């Protein structure tokens, strides 16, 4: 009986009643995103409010990606697996002048509705062609270290 009480005391003392929430990214991203106004907010105000972006993309316009993710340990019967509480993504597009021209907010439900393509890209490059190209480049540099035969250094 004493052994059962000791095991029960150890087991209950290691359990916490308060939920542990692991947070990654920008806190309260949805609330902060409402403060951003299209064609009024500039890049400096965005950085002041949200900080540096999680990811950047440079094409015609600059796209900034901000993330918020909250997870918690689940109940005892699921053996401590992580439970996703929030998963928010904010996409901001900034023009060349630094003004916000579009914003898109996705929550956990929106992200689950996105359908991704099932198509796969086949790569025809095999190991032999990679090895061949690597060794050919090395051998050409060994036989002509200054690049005179290839014409990279012109003799005057």
PDB file of N, CA, C and O in Angstrom, residues 31-61:
ATOM      1  N   UNK A  31      -4.538  40.789 -34.161  1.00  0.00           N
ATOM      2  CA  UNK A  31      -4.860  42.116 -33.636  1.00  0.00           C
ATOM      3  C   UNK A  31      -3.923  43.164 -34.233  1.00  0.00           C
ATOM      4  O   UNK A  31      -4.352  44.245 -34.646  1.00  0.00           O
ATOM      5  N   UNK A  32      -2.635  42.835 -34.306  1.00  0.00           N
ATOM      6  CA  UNK A  32      -1.667  43.787 -34.853  1.00  0.00           C
ATOM      7  C   UNK A  32      -1.867  44.002 -36.343  1.00  0.00           C
ATOM      8  O   UNK A  32      -1.608  45.084 -36.861  1.00  0.00           O
ATOM      9  N   UNK A  33      -2.349  42.979 -37.049  1.00  0.00           N
ATOM     10  CA  UNK A  33      -2.548  43.127 -38.494  1.00  0.00           C
ATOM     11  C   UNK A  33      -3.681  44.093 -38.803  1.00  0.00           C
ATOM     12  O   UNK A  33      -3.695  44.712 -39.869  1.00  0.00           O
ATOM     13  N   UNK A  34      -4.619  44.250 -37.893  1.00  0.00           N
ATOM     14  CA  UNK A  34      -5.732  45.182 -38.107  1.00  0.00           C
ATOM     15  C   UNK A  34      -5.281  46.639 -38.026  1.00  0.00           C
ATOM     16  O   UNK A  34      -5.951  47.528 -38.524  1.00  0.00           O
ATOM     17  N   UNK A  35      -4.130  46.879 -37.406  1.00  0.00           N
ATOM     18  CA  UNK A  35      -3.602  48.238 -37.303  1.00  0.00           C
ATOM     19  C   UNK A  35      -2.896  48.688 -38.582  1.00  0.00           C
ATOM     20  O   UNK A  35      -2.627  49.872 -38.756  1.00  0.00           O
ATOM     21  N   UNK A  36      -2.607  47.738 -39.478  1.00  0.00           N
ATOM     22  CA  UNK A  36      -1.920  48.058 -40.726  1.00  0.00           C
ATOM     23  C   UNK A  36      -2.941  48.511 -41.767  1.00  0.00           C
ATOM     24  O   UNK A  36      -3.893  47.794 -42.059  1.00  0.00           O
ATOM     25  N   UNK A  37      -2.730  49.698 -42.334  1.00  0.00           N
ATOM     26  CA  UNK A  37      -3.659  50.259 -43.308  1.00  0.00           C
ATOM     27  C   UNK A  37      -3.016  50.264 -44.692  1.00  0.00           C
ATOM     28  O   UNK A  37      -1.882  50.730 -44.861  1.00  0.00           O
ATOM     29  N   UNK A  38      -3.756  49.768 -45.681  1.00  0.00           N
ATOM     30  CA  UNK A  38      -3.252  49.697 -47.050  1.00  0.00           C
ATOM     31  C   UNK A  38      -3.110  51.109 -47.615  1.00  0.00           C
ATOM     32  O   UNK A  38      -3.978  51.958 -47.435  1.00  0.00           O
ATOM     33  N   UNK A  39      -2.016  51.347 -48.313  1.00  0.00           N
ATOM     34  CA  UNK A  39      -1.641  52.634 -48.927  1.00  0.00           C
ATOM     35  C   UNK A  39      -1.381  53.750 -47.912  1.00  0.00           C
ATOM     36  O   UNK A  39      -1.286  54.907 -48.298  1.00  0.00           O
ATOM     37  N   UNK A  40      -1.294  53.429 -46.641  1.00  0.00           N
ATOM     38  CA  UNK A  40      -0.970  54.421 -45.613  1.00  0.00           C
ATOM     39  C   UNK A  40       0.223  54.000 -44.770  1.00  0.00           C
ATOM     40  O   UNK A  40       1.030  54.828 -44.371  1.00  0.00           O
ATOM     41  N   UNK A  41       0.331  52.712 -44.458  1.00  0.00           N
ATOM     42  CA  UNK A  41       1.402  52.206 -43.602  1.00  0.00           C
ATOM     43  C   UNK A  41       2.652  51.965 -44.447  1.00  0.00           C
ATOM     44  O   UNK A  41       2.571  51.375 -45.521  1.00  0.00           O
ATOM     45  N   UNK A  42       3.795  52.425 -43.945  1.00  0.00           N
ATOM     46  CA  UNK A  42       5.038  52.200 -44.676  1.00  0.00           C
ATOM     47  C   UNK A  42       5.855  51.095 -44.010  1.00  0.00           C
ATOM     48  O   UNK A  42       5.505  50.587 -42.948  1.00  0.00           O
ATOM     49  N   UNK A  43       6.957  50.747 -44.631  1.00  0.00           N
ATOM     50  CA  UNK A  43       7.786  49.633 -44.173  1.00  0.00           C
ATOM     51  C   UNK A  43       8.371  49.877 -42.787  1.00  0.00           C
ATOM     52  O   UNK A  43       8.508  48.949 -41.988  1.00  0.00           O
ATOM     53  N   UNK A  44       8.689  51.130 -42.458  1.00  0.00           N
ATOM     54  CA  UNK A  44       9.245  51.434 -41.139  1.00  0.00           C
ATOM     55  C   UNK A  44       8.199  51.225 -40.039  1.00  0.00           C
ATOM     56  O   UNK A  44       8.515  50.728 -38.961  1.00  0.00           O
ATOM     57  N   UNK A  45       6.953  51.596 -40.317  1.00  0.00           N
ATOM     58  CA  UNK A  45       5.886  51.382 -39.340  1.00  0.00           C
ATOM     59  C   UNK A  45       5.600  49.894 -39.164  1.00  0.00           C
ATOM     60  O   UNK A  45       5.301  49.440 -38.061  1.00  0.00           O
ATOM     61  N   UNK A  46       5.686  49.136 -40.255  1.00  0.00           N
ATOM     62  CA  UNK A  46       5.491  47.681 -40.171  1.00  0.00           C
ATOM     63  C   UNK A  46       6.571  47.062 -39.297  1.00  0.00           C
ATOM     64  O   UNK A  46       6.288  46.250 -38.411  1.00  0.00           O
ATOM     65  N   UNK A  47       7.823  47.456 -39.522  1.00  0.00           N
ATOM     66  CA  UNK A  47       8.927  46.911 -38.720  1.00  0.00           C
ATOM     67  C   UNK A  47       8.815  47.316 -37.255  1.00  0.00           C
ATOM     68  O   UNK A  47       9.183  46.540 -36.364  1.00  0.00           O
ATOM     69  N   UNK A  48       8.318  48.507 -36.991  1.00  0.00           N
ATOM     70  CA  UNK A  48       8.156  48.958 -35.606  1.00  0.00           C
ATOM     71  C   UNK A  48       7.058  48.172 -34.900  1.00  0.00           C
ATOM     72  O   UNK A  48       7.193  47.799 -33.738  1.00  0.00           O
ATOM     73  N   UNK A  49       5.964  47.891 -35.618  1.00  0.00           N
ATOM     74  CA  UNK A  49       4.832  47.188 -35.020  1.00  0.00           C
ATOM     75  C   UNK A  49       5.072  45.689 -34.907  1.00  0.00           C
ATOM     76  O   UNK A  49       4.806  45.085 -33.857  1.00  0.00           O
ATOM     77  N   UNK A  50       5.607  45.071 -35.961  1.00  0.00           N
ATOM     78  CA  UNK A  50       5.726  43.616 -36.009  1.00  0.00           C
ATOM     79  C   UNK A  50       7.147  43.092 -35.859  1.00  0.00           C
ATOM     80  O   UNK A  50       7.344  41.916 -35.605  1.00  0.00           O
ATOM     81  N   UNK A  51       8.136  43.964 -36.045  1.00  0.00           N
ATOM     82  CA  UNK A  51       9.515  43.511 -35.974  1.00  0.00           C
ATOM     83  C   UNK A  51       9.955  42.951 -37.317  1.00  0.00           C
ATOM     84  O   UNK A  51       9.268  43.094 -38.324  1.00  0.00           O
ATOM     85  N   UNK A  52      11.097  42.281 -37.351  1.00  0.00           N
ATOM     86  CA  UNK A  52      11.579  41.724 -38.616  1.00  0.00           C
ATOM     87  C   UNK A  52      10.688  40.560 -39.063  1.00  0.00           C
ATOM     88  O   UNK A  52      10.172  39.810 -38.233  1.00  0.00           O
ATOM     89  N   UNK A  53      10.502  40.398 -40.372  1.00  0.00           N
ATOM     90  CA  UNK A  53       9.633  39.320 -40.853  1.00  0.00           C
ATOM     91  C   UNK A  53      10.281  37.952 -40.697  1.00  0.00           C
ATOM     92  O   UNK A  53      11.506  37.828 -40.626  1.00  0.00           O
ATOM     93  N   UNK A  54       9.438  36.934 -40.666  1.00  0.00           N
ATOM     94  CA  UNK A  54       9.944  35.563 -40.604  1.00  0.00           C
ATOM     95  C   UNK A  54      10.612  35.175 -41.904  1.00  0.00           C
ATOM     96  O   UNK A  54      11.549  34.391 -41.925  1.00  0.00           O
ATOM     97  N   UNK A  55      10.088  35.720 -43.011  1.00  0.00           N
ATOM     98  CA  UNK A  55      10.640  35.421 -44.326  1.00  0.00           C
ATOM     99  C   UNK A  55      10.376  36.598 -45.255  1.00  0.00           C
ATOM    100  O   UNK A  55       9.399  37.315 -45.080  1.00  0.00           O
ATOM    101  N   UNK A  56      11.251  36.782 -46.252  1.00  0.00           N
ATOM    102  CA  UNK A  56      11.095  37.851 -47.234  1.00  0.00           C
ATOM    103  C   UNK A  56      11.141  37.240 -48.618  1.00  0.00           C
ATOM    104  O   UNK A  56      11.803  36.234 -48.844  1.00  0.00           O
ATOM    105  N   UNK A  57      10.450  37.888 -49.551  1.00  0.00           N
ATOM    106  CA  UNK A  57      10.486  37.476 -50.942  1.00  0.00           C
ATOM    107  C   UNK A  57      10.660  38.718 -51.790  1.00  0.00           C
ATOM    108  O   UNK A  57       9.974  39.718 -51.594  1.00  0.00           O
ATOM    109  N   UNK A  58      11.583  38.662 -52.744  1.00  0.00           N
ATOM    110  CA  UNK A  58      11.841  39.807 -53.616  1.00  0.00           C
ATOM    111  C   UNK A  58      11.486  39.442 -55.051  1.00  0.00           C
ATOM    112  O   UNK A  58      12.168  38.647 -55.682  1.00  0.00           O
ATOM    113  N   UNK A  59      10.413  39.991 -55.542  1.00  0.00           N
ATOM    114  CA  UNK A  59      10.059  39.878 -56.958  1.00  0.00           C
ATOM    115  C   UNK A  59       9.817  41.302 -57.435  1.00  0.00           C
ATOM    116  O   UNK A  59      10.637  42.165 -57.205  1.00  0.00           O
ATOM    117  N   UNK A  60       8.698  41.561 -58.108  1.00  0.00           N
ATOM    118  CA  UNK A  60       8.385  42.927 -58.510  1.00  0.00           C
ATOM    119  C   UNK A  60       8.178  43.800 -57.276  1.00  0.00           C
ATOM    120  O   UNK A  60       8.589  44.936 -57.223  1.00  0.00           O
ATOM    121  N   UNK A  61       7.485  43.263 -56.285  1.00  0.00           N
ATOM    122  CA  UNK A  61       7.281  43.953 -55.012  1.00  0.00           C
ATOM    123  C   UNK A  61       7.846  43.082 -53.898  1.00  0.00           C
ATOM    124  O   UNK A  61       8.000  41.877 -54.044  1.00  0.00           O
TER     125      UNK A  61
END
